[in-house]
Amino acid sequence: MQIDIDIYTVKKLVPLRFSQKVEVSDQIAIFRLSHEGVTGLGEVAPFRYYGIDNSWTALEKWFPRLKLLEEFSPLQRVLIDNKLRKLGVPSAILAGIDIALHDWMGKSLGLPLCDLLGLQGMPYPDTSLTIGINDPSAAVARLNSWLELGPTRLWKIKLGSPDGLDADKSMFEALADSIQTTTTKVYVDVNGGWNQEQAFHMAEWLKPFGVLFLEQPLARGEETQLAELSETSALPIYADESCLHTDDIRGLVRGAKAGCHGINIKLMKCGGIAEAIRMIVLAKHHNLKVMLGCFSNTILGNTAAAHISSLVDYVDLDSHLNLVNDPCTDGAVWSAGRLIPNGLPGLGVSCL
């Protein structure tokens, strides 16, 4: 099996600000795994928080070592994953390889990945569109620019402003005036930007607006407080940064109780499609709701997640819709507020 790696810088149409930073552009890698005339595509998008280093600097050091994949067949996906995990390869690289191997298999068999996984005919959840932290007028302008894509049924509002709760409230109220005139639903993502007292207060304040849930109100490392908040909060609590992979789900669950009401799975965090499916099964076993999310992924990374999105409750796969220069084309189609695979073999994505 041959591996080729192409590197791109992708730029955002609108910078995305959340509690920890502002994202304007990112470097990403596209893996091309070729065997017997078929090439599978996978994506690597960086992330870094709370000491978990999948930054671009950390990732690119591993690229030369991936030549070891040449001794494997694409049919040895489990052996490949075991080997790379023993070496300590970052999860974003594991995801890129896993995605490419799934794409290769689907293309080899002439089947879309979702069909290969037995998901044909399953309904797709709504995909949320994200509005980052901003002043009220700019936030409303972003909402209106998103609507140029067509109707949507789900909004993700980033709160946790460094300027405090008053800034969060002002922005949210401005957006609510526009959103409440429609039947669209809303949830709030805080990216660990509040403390426990603030989160409790804001859950009470947001509930009358019909907010569905709060995503990651507290920082990773505060899972005990997150569990306490989940027991008393006026809104359900979802874990994102506190839940990277199956081991984190186990850490959130104590006996018959879970320390949250739902989780956000991202392929880059967990290491790919195979691990994401394991997380979905484990989460459902513990009666947790499940969301599929993204980082600064292209249509390739988001399409990979879309192929398994019929297994989850919520979808947040909008990052490619905010890219000026996505190096990939085709893939899952944005249609009436949902991201739906296009029916082509594998992932159905092409890259430059």
Tab-separated table of C-alpha atoms in Angstrom, residues 134-142 174:
chain	number	residue	atom	x	y	z
A	134	ASN	CA	-19.148	38.588	18.447
A	135	ASP	CA	-20.914	41.849	19.188
A	136	PRO	CA	-24.698	41.612	18.736
A	137	SER	CA	-24.921	43.321	15.342
A	138	ALA	CA	-22.089	41.250	13.845
A	139	ALA	CA	-23.648	38.050	15.203
A	140	VAL	CA	-26.975	38.880	13.544
A	141	ALA	CA	-25.159	39.698	10.309
A	142	ARG	CA	-23.515	36.272	10.441
A	174	ALA	CA	-30.022	39.876	19.563
